Amino acid sequence: DAGVIQSPRHEVTEMGQEVTLRCKPISGHDYLFWYRQTMMRGLELLIYFNNNVPIDDSGMPEDRFSAKMPNASFSTLKIQPSEPRDSAVYFCASSHSALGNTIYFGEGSWLTVV
Amino acid sequence: SQKIEQNSEALNIQEGKTATLTCNYTNYSPAYLQWYRQDPGRGPVFLLLIRENEKEKRKERLKVTFDTTLKQSLFHITASQPADSATYLCALVPPNAGNNRKLIWGLGTSLAVNP
């Protein structure tokens, strides 16, 4: 399996612009997670889906953030409008219910908002 | 609320020695603990899981212990190699999590194995 695939790997954008991060989970996995990682706060769970349905979005920082999962093989995380404090690495991860809470991460999308 | 503490200072050891990393948690005992490895510019990779009722778990050169009295998990790498250099993250699953998939993460400890 190719693992969790994220795009873009790197993005530099200007403040106020819309950012869309994309994720393809591992085939057959029924959970999908969006995490944000910074040096100060470490890994923070933003939102997770089960069978394409959002289960917990309590980690989404503001209304500027939104996530969708239109089907089992694709998810997006949008930030609109972006701000410099959104600069971080955004990880998508997936898991299968039979694997307990072991999750598989993508390589991350490195976002810089200037 | 539950928190995890990992050594913020980097650990530097000599090749061949045993590296020991610490994960301390506050409050309640987790259902289980997981350890992940993260290389620079990469996503975390799952290594080992230890359950509340297990004292020790091994996988090749890796060993994890779980002490619910001390509220601590130790992660050991024996016969360490420069390729073991990475950041190691501890994550816990709260008890009675059911279908709740929210892990609680430590900030990680950076390990450098010097040749």
Short mmCIF file of C-alpha atoms in Angstrom, two decimals:
data_model
loop_
_atom_site.label_atom_id
_atom_site.label_comp_id
_atom_site.label_asym_id
_atom_site.label_seq_id
_atom_site.Cartn_x
_atom_site.Cartn_y
_atom_site.Cartn_z
CA ASP A 1 0.00 0.00 0.00
CA ALA A 2 1.22 3.52 -0.72
CA GLY A 3 0.34 4.76 2.74
CA VAL A 4 -1.46 7.99 3.52
CA ILE A 5 -0.90 10.48 0.72
CA GLN A 6 -0.99 14.20 1.33
CA SER A 7 -0.69 17.17 -0.98
CA PRO A 8 0.82 19.65 -1.28
CA ARG A 9 3.97 18.80 0.64
CA HIS A 10 4.92 22.43 0.96
CA GLU A 11 2.87 25.57 0.55
CA VAL A 12 3.76 29.19 1.03
CA THR A 13 0.85 31.59 0.82
CA GLU A 14 0.01 35.14 1.67
CA MET A 15 -2.14 36.07 4.59
CA GLY A 16 -5.79 36.18 3.63
CA GLN A 17 -5.54 33.53 0.94
CA GLU A 18 -7.44 30.27 0.98
CA VAL A 19 -5.44 27.12 1.62
CA THR A 20 -6.65 23.64 0.73
CA LEU A 21 -4.82 20.57 1.98
CA ARG A 22 -5.67 17.18 0.53
CA CYS A 23 -5.46 13.65 1.84
CA LYS A 24 -5.93 10.14 0.53
CA PRO A 25 -6.11 7.63 3.41
CA ILE A 26 -4.94 4.04 3.30
CA SER A 27 -7.46 1.97 1.39
CA GLY A 28 -9.87 0.17 3.70
CA HIS A 29 -9.22 2.37 6.70
CA ASP A 30 -12.42 3.71 8.25
CA TYR A 31 -10.97 6.49 10.38
CA LEU A 32 -9.32 9.66 9.11
CA PHE A 33 -7.62 12.28 11.24
CA TRP A 34 -6.31 15.77 10.67
CA TYR A 35 -3.53 16.87 13.01
CA ARG A 36 -1.51 20.05 13.29
CA GLN A 37 2.04 20.02 14.68
CA THR A 38 4.07 22.95 16.00
CA MET A 39 7.15 23.06 18.16
CA MET A 40 5.31 24.73 21.00
CA ARG A 41 2.12 22.69 21.08
CA GLY A 42 3.18 19.39 19.53
CA LEU A 43 0.56 17.28 17.79
CA GLU A 44 -2.98 18.61 18.07
CA LEU A 45 -5.97 16.71 16.77
CA LEU A 46 -8.13 19.03 14.72
CA ILE A 47 -10.89 16.71 13.57
CA TYR A 48 -11.51 13.06 12.85
CA PHE A 49 -13.96 11.14 10.69
CA ASN A 50 -15.39 7.67 10.93
CA ASN A 51 -16.83 6.21 7.74
CA ASN A 52 -16.69 9.70 6.19
CA VAL A 53 -18.73 11.25 9.02
CA PRO A 54 -17.12 13.91 11.24
CA ILE A 55 -17.06 12.58 14.80
CA ASP A 56 -15.16 15.18 16.78
CA ASP A 57 -14.21 18.62 15.49
CA SER A 58 -13.56 20.17 18.88
CA GLY A 59 -9.93 20.74 17.95
CA MET A 60 -10.70 22.93 14.96
CA PRO A 61 -9.34 26.28 16.12
CA GLU A 62 -11.76 28.66 14.45
CA ASP A 63 -14.47 28.98 11.87
CA ARG A 64 -11.72 29.71 9.39
CA PHE A 65 -10.96 25.99 9.41
CA SER A 66 -13.20 23.45 7.75
CA ALA A 67 -12.77 19.80 6.78
CA LYS A 68 -14.71 17.52 4.49
CA MET A 69 -14.62 13.88 3.56
CA PRO A 70 -16.84 13.39 0.51
CA ASN A 71 -15.87 9.72 0.13
CA ALA A 72 -13.76 7.03 1.73
CA SER A 73 -10.66 7.87 -0.28
CA PHE A 74 -10.45 11.64 -0.06
CA SER A 75 -10.51 14.43 2.50
CA THR A 76 -9.72 18.14 2.49
CA LEU A 77 -8.79 20.64 5.16
CA LYS A 78 -9.42 24.27 4.24
CA ILE A 79 -8.26 27.43 5.90
CA GLN A 80 -9.99 30.60 4.74
CA PRO A 81 -8.71 33.21 5.26
CA SER A 82 -5.25 32.05 6.29
CA GLU A 83 -3.21 33.87 8.93
CA PRO A 84 0.49 33.72 9.83
CA ARG A 85 -0.31 31.87 13.05
CA ASP A 86 -1.67 29.01 10.95
CA SER A 87 1.88 28.21 9.86
CA ALA A 88 2.55 24.63 10.92
CA VAL A 89 2.81 21.10 9.62
CA TYR A 90 -0.57 19.53 8.96
CA PHE A 91 -0.73 15.76 9.08
CA CYS A 92 -3.43 13.52 7.79
CA ALA A 93 -3.61 10.05 9.32
CA SER A 94 -5.83 7.03 8.98
CA SER A 95 -6.69 3.95 10.97
CA HIS A 96 -8.80 0.83 10.82
CA SER A 97 -11.18 0.02 13.65
CA ALA A 98 -9.69 -3.47 13.89
CA LEU A 99 -6.30 -1.93 14.66
CA GLY A 100 -7.45 -0.18 17.79
CA ASN A 101 -5.98 3.27 18.08
CA THR A 102 -2.85 2.63 16.01
CA ILE A 103 -2.79 5.31 13.36
CA TYR A 104 -0.78 5.77 10.20
CA PHE A 105 0.43 9.23 9.32
CA GLY A 106 1.11 10.86 5.99
CA GLU A 107 4.27 12.83 5.38
CA GLY A 108 2.59 16.11 6.21
CA SER A 109 1.86 19.39 4.47
CA TRP A 110 4.22 22.17 5.50
CA LEU A 111 2.28 25.42 5.49
CA THR A 112 3.84 28.85 5.74
CA VAL A 113 1.58 31.90 5.75
CA VAL A 114 3.43 35.17 5.23
CA SER B 1 -7.23 17.06 32.37
CA GLN B 2 -4.80 14.35 31.37
CA LYS B 3 -1.33 15.50 30.36
CA ILE B 4 1.78 13.75 29.15
CA GLU B 5 5.29 14.86 29.96
CA GLN B 6 8.33 13.79 28.03
CA ASN B 7 11.87 15.06 28.50
CA SER B 8 12.18 18.24 26.51
CA GLU B 9 15.96 18.05 26.56
CA ALA B 10 17.57 16.04 23.81
CA LEU B 11 19.17 12.76 24.81
CA ASN B 12 22.67 12.16 23.47
CA ILE B 13 24.18 8.71 23.83
CA GLN B 14 27.04 6.72 22.42
CA GLU B 15 26.44 4.03 19.84
CA GLY B 16 25.98 0.62 21.42
CA LYS B 17 24.57 1.98 24.67
CA THR B 18 20.96 1.64 25.80
CA ALA B 19 18.76 4.68 25.32
CA THR B 20 15.97 5.17 27.85
CA LEU B 21 13.18 7.65 27.21
CA THR B 22 10.53 8.61 29.74
CA CYS B 23 6.82 9.30 29.40
CA ASN B 24 5.01 10.50 32.51
CA TYR B 25 1.29 11.09 32.69
CA THR B 26 -0.88 12.86 35.21
CA ASN B 27 -4.30 11.97 36.48
CA TYR B 28 -5.87 8.67 35.45
CA SER B 29 -4.20 5.57 34.09
CA PRO B 30 -4.64 5.20 30.35
CA ALA B 31 -6.12 2.15 28.70
CA TYR B 32 -2.84 1.88 26.86
CA LEU B 33 0.21 3.78 25.73
CA GLN B 34 1.73 3.98 22.30
CA TRP B 35 5.21 4.98 21.19
CA TYR B 36 5.92 6.55 17.81
CA ARG B 37 9.09 7.56 16.04
CA GLN B 38 9.31 10.75 14.00
CA ASP B 39 12.17 11.61 11.67
CA PRO B 40 12.76 15.21 10.54
CA GLY B 41 10.34 16.18 7.81
CA ARG B 42 8.33 12.97 8.14
CA GLY B 43 5.16 11.85 9.84
CA PRO B 44 5.21 9.81 13.07
CA VAL B 45 5.51 6.05 12.67
CA PHE B 46 3.97 3.61 15.14
CA LEU B 47 6.44 1.44 17.06
CA LEU B 48 4.89 -0.25 20.08
CA LEU B 49 1.76 -0.37 22.18
CA ILE B 50 1.50 -1.47 25.81
CA ARG B 51 -1.76 -2.06 27.64
CA GLU B 52 -2.63 -1.11 31.18
CA ASN B 53 -2.39 -4.70 32.41
CA GLU B 54 0.99 -5.34 30.77
CA LYS B 55 4.26 -4.63 32.52
CA GLU B 56 6.58 -4.97 29.56
CA LYS B 57 6.51 -5.31 25.78
CA ARG B 58 9.40 -6.11 23.46
CA LYS B 59 10.05 -5.84 19.75
CA GLU B 60 13.54 -6.59 18.50
CA ARG B 61 15.83 -4.01 20.19
CA LEU B 62 12.90 -2.06 21.61
CA LYS B 63 11.36 -2.51 25.03
CA VAL B 64 8.52 -0.61 26.66
CA THR B 65 7.51 -0.78 30.30
CA PHE B 66 4.39 0.53 31.97
CA ASP B 67 4.20 1.34 35.68
CA THR B 68 0.74 2.51 36.71
CA THR B 69 1.94 3.22 40.26
CA LEU B 70 4.57 5.67 39.03
CA LYS B 71 2.30 6.80 36.17
CA GLN B 72 5.17 6.25 33.83
CA SER B 73 6.22 4.41 30.71
CA LEU B 74 9.85 3.85 29.80
CA PHE B 75 11.02 3.22 26.24
CA HIS B 76 14.36 1.48 25.82
CA ILE B 77 16.48 1.00 22.72
CA THR B 78 19.25 -1.51 23.34
CA ALA B 79 22.47 -1.61 21.31
CA SER B 80 21.60 1.81 19.92
CA GLN B 81 22.70 2.82 16.44
CA PRO B 82 23.04 6.22 14.74
CA ALA B 83 20.02 5.24 12.63
CA ASP B 84 17.95 5.30 15.83
CA SER B 85 18.40 9.07 16.02
CA ALA B 86 14.94 10.62 15.83
CA THR B 87 12.22 12.14 17.98
CA TYR B 88 10.17 9.66 19.96
CA LEU B 89 6.57 10.47 20.85
CA CYS B 90 4.43 8.97 23.53
CA ALA B 91 0.63 8.89 23.16
CA LEU B 92 -2.03 7.53 25.44
CA VAL B 93 -5.56 6.30 25.03
CA PRO B 94 -7.87 7.28 27.89
CA PRO B 95 -9.65 4.47 29.75
CA ASN B 96 -13.16 3.60 28.64
CA ALA B 97 -12.41 5.29 25.37
CA GLY B 98 -14.79 3.05 23.48
CA ASN B 99 -14.90 4.38 19.95
CA ASN B 100 -13.26 7.66 20.98
CA ARG B 101 -10.15 7.97 18.86
CA LYS B 102 -8.58 11.02 20.51
CA LEU B 103 -5.05 10.22 21.55
CA ILE B 104 -3.27 12.47 24.02
CA TRP B 105 0.26 13.21 22.80
CA GLY B 106 3.50 14.19 24.45
CA LEU B 107 5.80 16.72 22.81
CA GLY B 108 8.43 14.09 22.16
CA THR B 109 12.05 13.58 23.11
CA SER B 110 14.84 13.97 20.60
CA LEU B 111 17.42 11.17 20.64
CA ALA B 112 20.86 11.49 19.06
CA VAL B 113 23.06 8.39 18.89
CA ASN B 114 26.66 9.33 18.27
CA PRO B 115 28.95 6.96 16.34
#
